[in-house]
Short mmCIF file of C-alpha atoms and ligand atoms in Angstrom, two decimals:
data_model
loop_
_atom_site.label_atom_id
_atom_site.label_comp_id
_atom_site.label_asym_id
_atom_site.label_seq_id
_atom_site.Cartn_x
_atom_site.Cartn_y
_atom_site.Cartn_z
CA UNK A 474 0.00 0.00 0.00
CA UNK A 475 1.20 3.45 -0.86
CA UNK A 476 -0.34 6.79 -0.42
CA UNK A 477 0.04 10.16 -2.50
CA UNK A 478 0.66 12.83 -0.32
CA UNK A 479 0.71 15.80 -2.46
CA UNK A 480 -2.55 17.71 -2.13
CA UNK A 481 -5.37 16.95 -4.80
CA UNK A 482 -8.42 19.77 -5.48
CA UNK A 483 -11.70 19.83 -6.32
CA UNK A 484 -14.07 22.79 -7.88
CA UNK A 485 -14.74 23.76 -4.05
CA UNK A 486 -11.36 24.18 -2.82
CA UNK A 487 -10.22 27.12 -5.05
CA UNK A 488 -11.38 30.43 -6.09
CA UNK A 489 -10.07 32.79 -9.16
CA UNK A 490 -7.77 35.91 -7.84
CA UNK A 491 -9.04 38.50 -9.10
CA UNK A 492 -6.53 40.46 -11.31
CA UNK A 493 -6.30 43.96 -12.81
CA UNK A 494 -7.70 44.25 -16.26
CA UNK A 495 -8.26 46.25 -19.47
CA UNK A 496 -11.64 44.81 -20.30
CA UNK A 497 -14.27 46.97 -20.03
CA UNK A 498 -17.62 45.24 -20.53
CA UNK A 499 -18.31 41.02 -19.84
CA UNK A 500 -20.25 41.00 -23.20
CA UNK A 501 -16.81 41.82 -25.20
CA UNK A 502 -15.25 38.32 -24.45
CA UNK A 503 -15.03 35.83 -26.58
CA UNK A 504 -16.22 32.29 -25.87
CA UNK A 505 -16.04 30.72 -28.90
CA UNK A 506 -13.00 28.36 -29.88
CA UNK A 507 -11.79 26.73 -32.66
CA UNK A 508 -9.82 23.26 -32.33
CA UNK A 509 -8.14 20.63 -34.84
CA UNK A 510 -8.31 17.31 -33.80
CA UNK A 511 -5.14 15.49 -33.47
CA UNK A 512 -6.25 12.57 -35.90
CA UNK A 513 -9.67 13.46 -37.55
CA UNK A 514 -8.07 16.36 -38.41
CA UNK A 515 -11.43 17.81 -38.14
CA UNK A 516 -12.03 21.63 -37.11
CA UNK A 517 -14.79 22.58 -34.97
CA UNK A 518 -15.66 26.59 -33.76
CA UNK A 519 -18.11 26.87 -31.35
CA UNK A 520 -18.97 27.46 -27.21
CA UNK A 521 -16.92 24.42 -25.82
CA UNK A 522 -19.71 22.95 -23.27
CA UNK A 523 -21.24 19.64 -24.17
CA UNK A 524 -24.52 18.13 -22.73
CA UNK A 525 -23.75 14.91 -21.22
CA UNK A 526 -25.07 11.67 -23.04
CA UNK A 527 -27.58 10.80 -19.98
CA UNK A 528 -31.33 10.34 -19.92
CA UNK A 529 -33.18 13.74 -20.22
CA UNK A 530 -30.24 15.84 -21.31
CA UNK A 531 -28.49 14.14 -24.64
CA UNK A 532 -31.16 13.67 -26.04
CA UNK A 533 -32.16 15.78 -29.47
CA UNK A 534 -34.19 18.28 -28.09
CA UNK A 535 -31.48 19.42 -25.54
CA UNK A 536 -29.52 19.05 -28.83
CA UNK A 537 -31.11 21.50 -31.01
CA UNK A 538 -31.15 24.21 -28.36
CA UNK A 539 -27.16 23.57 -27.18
CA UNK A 540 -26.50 24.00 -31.64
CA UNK A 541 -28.17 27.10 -31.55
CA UNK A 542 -25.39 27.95 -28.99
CA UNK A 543 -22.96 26.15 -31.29
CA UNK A 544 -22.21 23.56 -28.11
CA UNK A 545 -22.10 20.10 -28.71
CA UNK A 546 -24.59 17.42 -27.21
CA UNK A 547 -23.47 13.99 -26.79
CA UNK A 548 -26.53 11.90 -27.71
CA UNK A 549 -27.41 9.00 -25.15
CA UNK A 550 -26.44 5.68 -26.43
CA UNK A 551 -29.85 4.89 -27.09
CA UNK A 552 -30.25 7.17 -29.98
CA UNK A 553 -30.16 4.14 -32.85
CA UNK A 554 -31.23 4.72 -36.49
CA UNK A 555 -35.37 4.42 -35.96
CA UNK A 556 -34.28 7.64 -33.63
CA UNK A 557 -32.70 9.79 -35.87
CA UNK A 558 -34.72 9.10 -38.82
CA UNK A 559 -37.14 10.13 -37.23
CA UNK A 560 -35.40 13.60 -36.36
CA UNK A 561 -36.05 15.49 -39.60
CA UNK A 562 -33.78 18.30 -38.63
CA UNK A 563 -30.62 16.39 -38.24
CA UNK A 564 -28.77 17.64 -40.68
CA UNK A 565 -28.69 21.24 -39.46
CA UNK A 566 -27.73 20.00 -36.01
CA UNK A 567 -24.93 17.57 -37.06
CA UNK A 568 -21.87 19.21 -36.83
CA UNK A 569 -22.73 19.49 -32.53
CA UNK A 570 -23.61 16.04 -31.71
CA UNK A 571 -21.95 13.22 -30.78
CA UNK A 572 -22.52 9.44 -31.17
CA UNK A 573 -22.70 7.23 -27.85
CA UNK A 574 -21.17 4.01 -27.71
CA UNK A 575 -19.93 1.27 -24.88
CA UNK A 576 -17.60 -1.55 -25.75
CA UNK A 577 -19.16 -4.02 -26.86
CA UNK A 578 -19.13 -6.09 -30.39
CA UNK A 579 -22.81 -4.92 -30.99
CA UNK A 580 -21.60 -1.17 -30.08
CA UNK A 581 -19.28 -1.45 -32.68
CA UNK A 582 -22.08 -3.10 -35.17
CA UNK A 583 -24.56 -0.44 -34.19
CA UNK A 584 -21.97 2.49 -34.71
CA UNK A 585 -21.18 1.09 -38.48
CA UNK A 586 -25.12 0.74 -38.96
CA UNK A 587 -25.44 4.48 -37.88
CA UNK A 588 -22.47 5.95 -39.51
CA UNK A 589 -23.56 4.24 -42.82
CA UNK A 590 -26.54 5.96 -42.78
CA UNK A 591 -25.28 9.03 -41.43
CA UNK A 592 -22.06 9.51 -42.67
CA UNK A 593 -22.13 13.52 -41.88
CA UNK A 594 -21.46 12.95 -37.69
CA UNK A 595 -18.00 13.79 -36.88
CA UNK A 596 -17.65 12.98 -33.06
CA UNK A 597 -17.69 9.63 -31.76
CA UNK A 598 -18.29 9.12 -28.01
CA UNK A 599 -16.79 5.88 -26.61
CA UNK A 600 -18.05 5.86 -23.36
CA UNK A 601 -17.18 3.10 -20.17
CA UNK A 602 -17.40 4.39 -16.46
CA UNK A 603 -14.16 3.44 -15.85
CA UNK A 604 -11.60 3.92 -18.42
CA UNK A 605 -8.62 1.81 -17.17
CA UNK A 606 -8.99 -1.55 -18.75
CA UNK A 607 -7.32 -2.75 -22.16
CA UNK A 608 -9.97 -3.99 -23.42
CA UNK A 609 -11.17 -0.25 -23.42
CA UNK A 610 -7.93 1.10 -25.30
CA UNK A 611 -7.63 -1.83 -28.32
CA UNK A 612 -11.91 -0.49 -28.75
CA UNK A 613 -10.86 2.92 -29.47
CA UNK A 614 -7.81 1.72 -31.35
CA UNK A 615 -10.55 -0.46 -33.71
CA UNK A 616 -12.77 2.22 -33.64
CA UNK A 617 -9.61 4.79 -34.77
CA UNK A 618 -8.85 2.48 -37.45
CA UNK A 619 -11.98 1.70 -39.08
CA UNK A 620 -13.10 5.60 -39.18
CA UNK A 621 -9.46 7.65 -39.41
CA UNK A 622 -11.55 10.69 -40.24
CA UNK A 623 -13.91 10.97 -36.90
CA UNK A 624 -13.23 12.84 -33.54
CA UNK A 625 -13.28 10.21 -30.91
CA UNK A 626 -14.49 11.24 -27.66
CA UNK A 627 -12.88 8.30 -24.77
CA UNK A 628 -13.68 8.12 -21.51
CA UNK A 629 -13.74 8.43 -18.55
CA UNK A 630 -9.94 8.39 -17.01
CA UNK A 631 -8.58 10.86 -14.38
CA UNK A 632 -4.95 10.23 -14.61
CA UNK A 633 -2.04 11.73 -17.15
CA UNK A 634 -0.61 7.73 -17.72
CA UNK A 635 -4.17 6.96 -18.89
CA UNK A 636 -4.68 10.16 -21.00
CA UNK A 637 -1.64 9.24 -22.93
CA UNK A 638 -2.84 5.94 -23.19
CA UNK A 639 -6.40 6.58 -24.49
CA UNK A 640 -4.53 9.35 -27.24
CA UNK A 641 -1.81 6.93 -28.13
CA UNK A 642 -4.46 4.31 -29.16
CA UNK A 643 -6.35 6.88 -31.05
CA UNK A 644 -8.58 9.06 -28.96
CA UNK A 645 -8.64 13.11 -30.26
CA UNK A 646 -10.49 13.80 -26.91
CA UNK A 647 -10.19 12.43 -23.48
CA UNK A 648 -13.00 12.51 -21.56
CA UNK A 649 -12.08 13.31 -17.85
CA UNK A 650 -13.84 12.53 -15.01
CA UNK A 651 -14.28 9.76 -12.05
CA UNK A 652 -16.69 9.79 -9.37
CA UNK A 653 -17.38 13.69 -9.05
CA UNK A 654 -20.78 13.78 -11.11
CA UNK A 655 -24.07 14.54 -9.53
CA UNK A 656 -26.28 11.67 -9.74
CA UNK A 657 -22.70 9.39 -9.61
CA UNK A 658 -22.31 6.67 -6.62
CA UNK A 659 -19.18 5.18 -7.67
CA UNK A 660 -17.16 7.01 -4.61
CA UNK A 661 -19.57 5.65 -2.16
CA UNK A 662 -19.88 1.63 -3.77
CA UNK A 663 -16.09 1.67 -4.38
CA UNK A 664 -14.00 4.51 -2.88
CA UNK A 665 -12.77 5.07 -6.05
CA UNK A 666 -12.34 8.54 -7.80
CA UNK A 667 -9.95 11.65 -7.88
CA UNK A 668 -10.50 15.33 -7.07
CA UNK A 669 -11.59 16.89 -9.74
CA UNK A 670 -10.08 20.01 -10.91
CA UNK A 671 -6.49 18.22 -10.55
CA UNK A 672 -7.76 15.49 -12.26
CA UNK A 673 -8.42 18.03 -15.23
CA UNK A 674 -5.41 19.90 -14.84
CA UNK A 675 -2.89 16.78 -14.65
CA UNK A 676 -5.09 15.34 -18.06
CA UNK A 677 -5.19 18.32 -19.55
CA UNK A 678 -1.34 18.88 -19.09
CA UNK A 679 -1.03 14.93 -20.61
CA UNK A 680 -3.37 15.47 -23.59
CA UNK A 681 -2.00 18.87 -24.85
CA UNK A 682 1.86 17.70 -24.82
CA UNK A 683 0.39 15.13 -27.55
CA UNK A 684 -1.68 17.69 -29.25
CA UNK A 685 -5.02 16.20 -28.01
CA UNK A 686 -7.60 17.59 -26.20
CA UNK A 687 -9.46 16.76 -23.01
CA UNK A 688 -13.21 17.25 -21.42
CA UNK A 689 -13.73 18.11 -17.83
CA UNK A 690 -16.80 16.16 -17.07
CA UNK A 691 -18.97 16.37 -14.25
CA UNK A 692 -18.96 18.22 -10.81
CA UNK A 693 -20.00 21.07 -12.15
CA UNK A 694 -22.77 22.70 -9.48
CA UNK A 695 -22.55 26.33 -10.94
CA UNK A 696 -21.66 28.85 -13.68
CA UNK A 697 -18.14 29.61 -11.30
CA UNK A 698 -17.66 25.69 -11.70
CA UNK A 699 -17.53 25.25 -15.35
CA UNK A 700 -14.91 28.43 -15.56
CA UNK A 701 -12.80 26.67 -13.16
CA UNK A 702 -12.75 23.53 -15.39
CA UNK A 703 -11.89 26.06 -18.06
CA UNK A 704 -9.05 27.67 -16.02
CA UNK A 705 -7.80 24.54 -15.21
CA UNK A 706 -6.48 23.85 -18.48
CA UNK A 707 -10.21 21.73 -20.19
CA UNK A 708 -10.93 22.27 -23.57
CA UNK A 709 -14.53 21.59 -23.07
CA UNK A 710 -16.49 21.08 -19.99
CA UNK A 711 -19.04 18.44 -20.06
CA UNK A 712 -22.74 18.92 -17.83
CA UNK A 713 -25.01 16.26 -16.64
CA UNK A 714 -27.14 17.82 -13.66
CA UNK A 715 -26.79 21.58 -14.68
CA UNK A 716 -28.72 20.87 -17.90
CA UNK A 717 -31.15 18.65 -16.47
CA UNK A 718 -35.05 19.31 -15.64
CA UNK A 719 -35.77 21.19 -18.76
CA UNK A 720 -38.70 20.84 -20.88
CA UNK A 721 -36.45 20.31 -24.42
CA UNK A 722 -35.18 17.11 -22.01
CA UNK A 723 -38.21 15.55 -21.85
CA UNK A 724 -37.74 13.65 -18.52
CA UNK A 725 -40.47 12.11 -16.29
CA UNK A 726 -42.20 15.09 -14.54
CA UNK A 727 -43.15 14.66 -11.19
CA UNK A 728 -46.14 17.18 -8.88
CA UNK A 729 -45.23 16.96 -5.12
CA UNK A 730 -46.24 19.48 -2.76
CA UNK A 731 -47.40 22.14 -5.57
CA UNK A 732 -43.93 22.31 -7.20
CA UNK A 733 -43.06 20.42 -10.40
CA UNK A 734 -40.10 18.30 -10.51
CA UNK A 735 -38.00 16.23 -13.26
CA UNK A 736 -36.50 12.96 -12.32
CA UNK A 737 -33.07 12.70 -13.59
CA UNK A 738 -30.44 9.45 -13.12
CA UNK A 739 -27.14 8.19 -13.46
CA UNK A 740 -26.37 6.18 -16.36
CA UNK A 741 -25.35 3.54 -14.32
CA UNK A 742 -27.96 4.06 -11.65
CA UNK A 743 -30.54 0.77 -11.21
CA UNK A 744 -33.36 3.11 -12.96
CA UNK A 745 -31.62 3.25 -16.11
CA UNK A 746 -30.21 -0.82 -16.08
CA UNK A 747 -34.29 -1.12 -16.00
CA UNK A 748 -35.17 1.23 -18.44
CA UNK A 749 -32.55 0.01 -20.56
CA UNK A 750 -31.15 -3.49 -20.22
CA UNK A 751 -34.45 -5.15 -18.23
CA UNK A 752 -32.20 -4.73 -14.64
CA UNK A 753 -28.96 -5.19 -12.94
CA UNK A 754 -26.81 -8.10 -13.60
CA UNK A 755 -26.23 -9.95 -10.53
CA UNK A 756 -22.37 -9.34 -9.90
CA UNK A 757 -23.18 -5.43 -10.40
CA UNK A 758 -24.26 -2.85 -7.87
CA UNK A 759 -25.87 0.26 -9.15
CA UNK A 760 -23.31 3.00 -9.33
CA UNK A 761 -25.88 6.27 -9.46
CA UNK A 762 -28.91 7.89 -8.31
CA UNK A 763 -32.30 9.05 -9.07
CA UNK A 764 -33.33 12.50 -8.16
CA UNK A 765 -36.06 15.21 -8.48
CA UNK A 766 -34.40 18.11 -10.12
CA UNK A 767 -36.92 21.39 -9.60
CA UNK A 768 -38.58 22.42 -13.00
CA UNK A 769 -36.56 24.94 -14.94
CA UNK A 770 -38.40 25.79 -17.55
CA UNK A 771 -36.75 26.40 -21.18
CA UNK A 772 -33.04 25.54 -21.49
CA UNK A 773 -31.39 28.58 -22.53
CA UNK A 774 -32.43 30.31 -19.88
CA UNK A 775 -29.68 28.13 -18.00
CA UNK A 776 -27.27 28.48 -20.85
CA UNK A 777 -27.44 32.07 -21.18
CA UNK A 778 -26.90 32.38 -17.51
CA UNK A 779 -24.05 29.75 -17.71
CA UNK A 780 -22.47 31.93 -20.33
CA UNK A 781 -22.91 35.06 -18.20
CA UNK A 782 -21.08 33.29 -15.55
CA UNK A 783 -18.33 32.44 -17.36
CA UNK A 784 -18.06 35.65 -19.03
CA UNK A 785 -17.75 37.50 -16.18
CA UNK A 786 -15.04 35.27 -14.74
CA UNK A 787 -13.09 36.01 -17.74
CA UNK A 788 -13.37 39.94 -16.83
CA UNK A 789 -12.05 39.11 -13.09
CA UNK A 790 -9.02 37.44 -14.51
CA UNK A 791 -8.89 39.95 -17.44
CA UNK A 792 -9.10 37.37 -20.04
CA UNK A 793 -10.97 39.05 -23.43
CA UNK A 794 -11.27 35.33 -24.77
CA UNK A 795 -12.10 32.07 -23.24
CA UNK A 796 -8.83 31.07 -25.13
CA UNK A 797 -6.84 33.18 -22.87
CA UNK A 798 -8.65 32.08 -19.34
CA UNK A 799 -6.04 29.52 -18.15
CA UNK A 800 -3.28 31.47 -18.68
CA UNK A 801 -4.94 34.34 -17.21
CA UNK A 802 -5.57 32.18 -14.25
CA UNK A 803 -4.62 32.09 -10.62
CA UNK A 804 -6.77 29.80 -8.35
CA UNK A 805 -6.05 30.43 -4.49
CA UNK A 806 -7.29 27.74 -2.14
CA UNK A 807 -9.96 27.82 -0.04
CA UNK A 808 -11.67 26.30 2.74
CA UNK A 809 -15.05 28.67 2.26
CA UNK A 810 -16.52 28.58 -1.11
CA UNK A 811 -19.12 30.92 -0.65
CA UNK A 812 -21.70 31.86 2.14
CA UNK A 813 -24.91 30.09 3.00
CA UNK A 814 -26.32 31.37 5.41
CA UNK A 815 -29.95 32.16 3.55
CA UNK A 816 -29.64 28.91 1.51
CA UNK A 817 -29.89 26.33 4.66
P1 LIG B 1392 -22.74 16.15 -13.55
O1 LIG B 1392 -22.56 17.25 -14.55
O2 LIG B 1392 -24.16 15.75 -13.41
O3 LIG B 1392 -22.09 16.46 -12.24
O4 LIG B 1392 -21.93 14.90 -14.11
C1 LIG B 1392 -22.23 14.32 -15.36
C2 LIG B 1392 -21.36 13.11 -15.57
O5 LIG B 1392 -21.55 12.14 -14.53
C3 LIG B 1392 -21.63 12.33 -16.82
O6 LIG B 1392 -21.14 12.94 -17.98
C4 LIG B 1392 -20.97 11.00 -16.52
O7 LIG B 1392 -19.59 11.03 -16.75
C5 LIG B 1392 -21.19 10.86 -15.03
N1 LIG B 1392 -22.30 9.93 -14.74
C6 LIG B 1392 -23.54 9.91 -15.25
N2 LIG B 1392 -24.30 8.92 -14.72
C7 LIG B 1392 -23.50 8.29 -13.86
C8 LIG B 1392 -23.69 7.15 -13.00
O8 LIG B 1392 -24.76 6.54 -12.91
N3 LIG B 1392 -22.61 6.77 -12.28
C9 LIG B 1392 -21.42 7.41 -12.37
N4 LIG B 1392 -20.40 6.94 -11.66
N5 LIG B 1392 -21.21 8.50 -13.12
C10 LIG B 1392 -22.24 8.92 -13.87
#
């Protein structure tokens, strides 16, 4: 047994300093980016926030509204041809969404099926809880070699070996992330996980010395979140729980008590193994949650308040781009986020 001493953070245990600035208004920064994918070679411009591919919030509505922002939405793995035929306005949505996919041999059969009939998707989402197996890294190197062209999403790993790993068998994107996300168990069934802004910054610091790129995903509770994913070095920043209980998400509404509610769940929680595979296999526990997320109405209200957010950290830091926001960054460590005292 060995253990780590050096000190790992999370989202909670830093703030931005504050720095002096030139900028004079929030709405002058710039959010958009534009990458190149180490291997697709693919460019892509646009807001770099993706919807996660869970149950009520990558799915195509969410979709349409996250293009609009020119942010990408990676579809739930559930989205099969029958789906997006029936989708008429796919094609002007196509260059933001992603295609969800596990490990499997019929994974790989259903992503040919899909591709063949939509050849225009560009991102490919190959998507396992826990990213640390080989089987997982010879997928995404079959995957890399049957379509050199696509941007393959991997995931989820929260270590620099692994990063390098999952890029070195063919992965443009890393997908970071292990136990931090809001509807997640895995921390409590397994004690398993990793803080998670180090987690992005040690990735990110892995993926860009190989020209790849990285997603921060999950943990995010707030706008101040998802710019400290950004100023630690993310590329995009990936939500599950901020985006869900919106109408365009379509999830289960629930009246208690005179307020409206949406249930949301993990992907791995024992709701979804019903909903989608008929239960739990008997050598698996259930590794996330089901919860009533309060009604929020339309979703780019949230977005546009998102964007606000992270605006407006940009002016703090004196950052006129989101390009510029890690460099412009200094997080100082905290042990009080924020104060409570009318929210308990
Ligand atoms: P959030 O933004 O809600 O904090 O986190 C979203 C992320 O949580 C997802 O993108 C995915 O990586 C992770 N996630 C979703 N469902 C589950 C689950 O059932 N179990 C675990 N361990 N993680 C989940």
């Amino acid at each position: 047994m060995r253990i780590e001493e050096e000190l790992k953070l999370d989202y909670t245990d830093v703030l931005f300093r504050p720095k002096r600035s030139t900028l004079s208004s929030r709405k002058d920064v710039d959010l958009n980016r534009t990458y190149k994918f180490k291997y697709s070679n693919n460019e892509w411009s646009g807001i770099p926030i993706m919807a996660a591919n869970m149950d009520g919030v990558g799915e195509l509505g969410v979709a349409e509204k996250m293009s609009e922002f020119n942010m990408i939405t990676c579809l739930t793995k559930q989205h099969d041809i029958k789906k997006l035929k029936q989708y008429k306005k796919i094609k002007s949505i196509y260059k933001n969404i992603a295609l969800s996919i596990g490990i499997k041999k019929e994974d790989f059969d259903n992503l040919d099926k899909l591709l063949k009939e939509f050849n225009f998707i560009k991102f490919i989402c190959i998507d396992v809880a826990n990213g640390y197996s080989e089987r997982f890294s010879k997928f995404i190197k079959s995957v890399r070699d049957k379509y050199p062209t696509k941007t393959i999403i991997a995931g989820n790993v929260v270590t620099a070996d692994m990063t390098q790993e999952l890029v070195l068998n063919g992965a443009d994107i890393v997908k970071v992330g292990i136990g931090p996300g809001s509807v997640c168990t895995t921390r409590i069934q397994t004690g398993v996980g990793y803080p998670q802004l180090s987690a992005v910054m040690e990735c990110a610091d892995a993926a860009h010395g190989l020209g790849a790129h990285i997603i921060a995903d999950g943990g995010c509770t707030c706008p101040g979140d998802v710019a400290k994913g950004f100023g630690g070095g993310a590329d995009f920043v990936m939500l599950g729980g901020m985006l869900a209980g919106h109408d365009e998400g379509r999830g289960k509404v629930v009246k208690s008590n005179g307020s409206k509610f949406i249930e949301f769940y993990g992907s791995s929680s024992l709701e979804a193994n019903k909903k989608h595979y008929g239960g739990l296999s008997d050598y698996r526990s259930s590794e996330g949650r089901i919860v009533r997320v309060k009604y929020r109405g339309k979703i780019k209200d949230t977005i546009s308040n998102i964007l606000g957010g992270i605006r407006s950290s940009c002016t703090y830091v004196g950052a006129p781009s989101l390009k510029q926001l890690s460099k412009c960054t200094t997080f100082v460590r905290v042990s009080n986020q924020f104060n409570d005292t009318f929210l308990k």
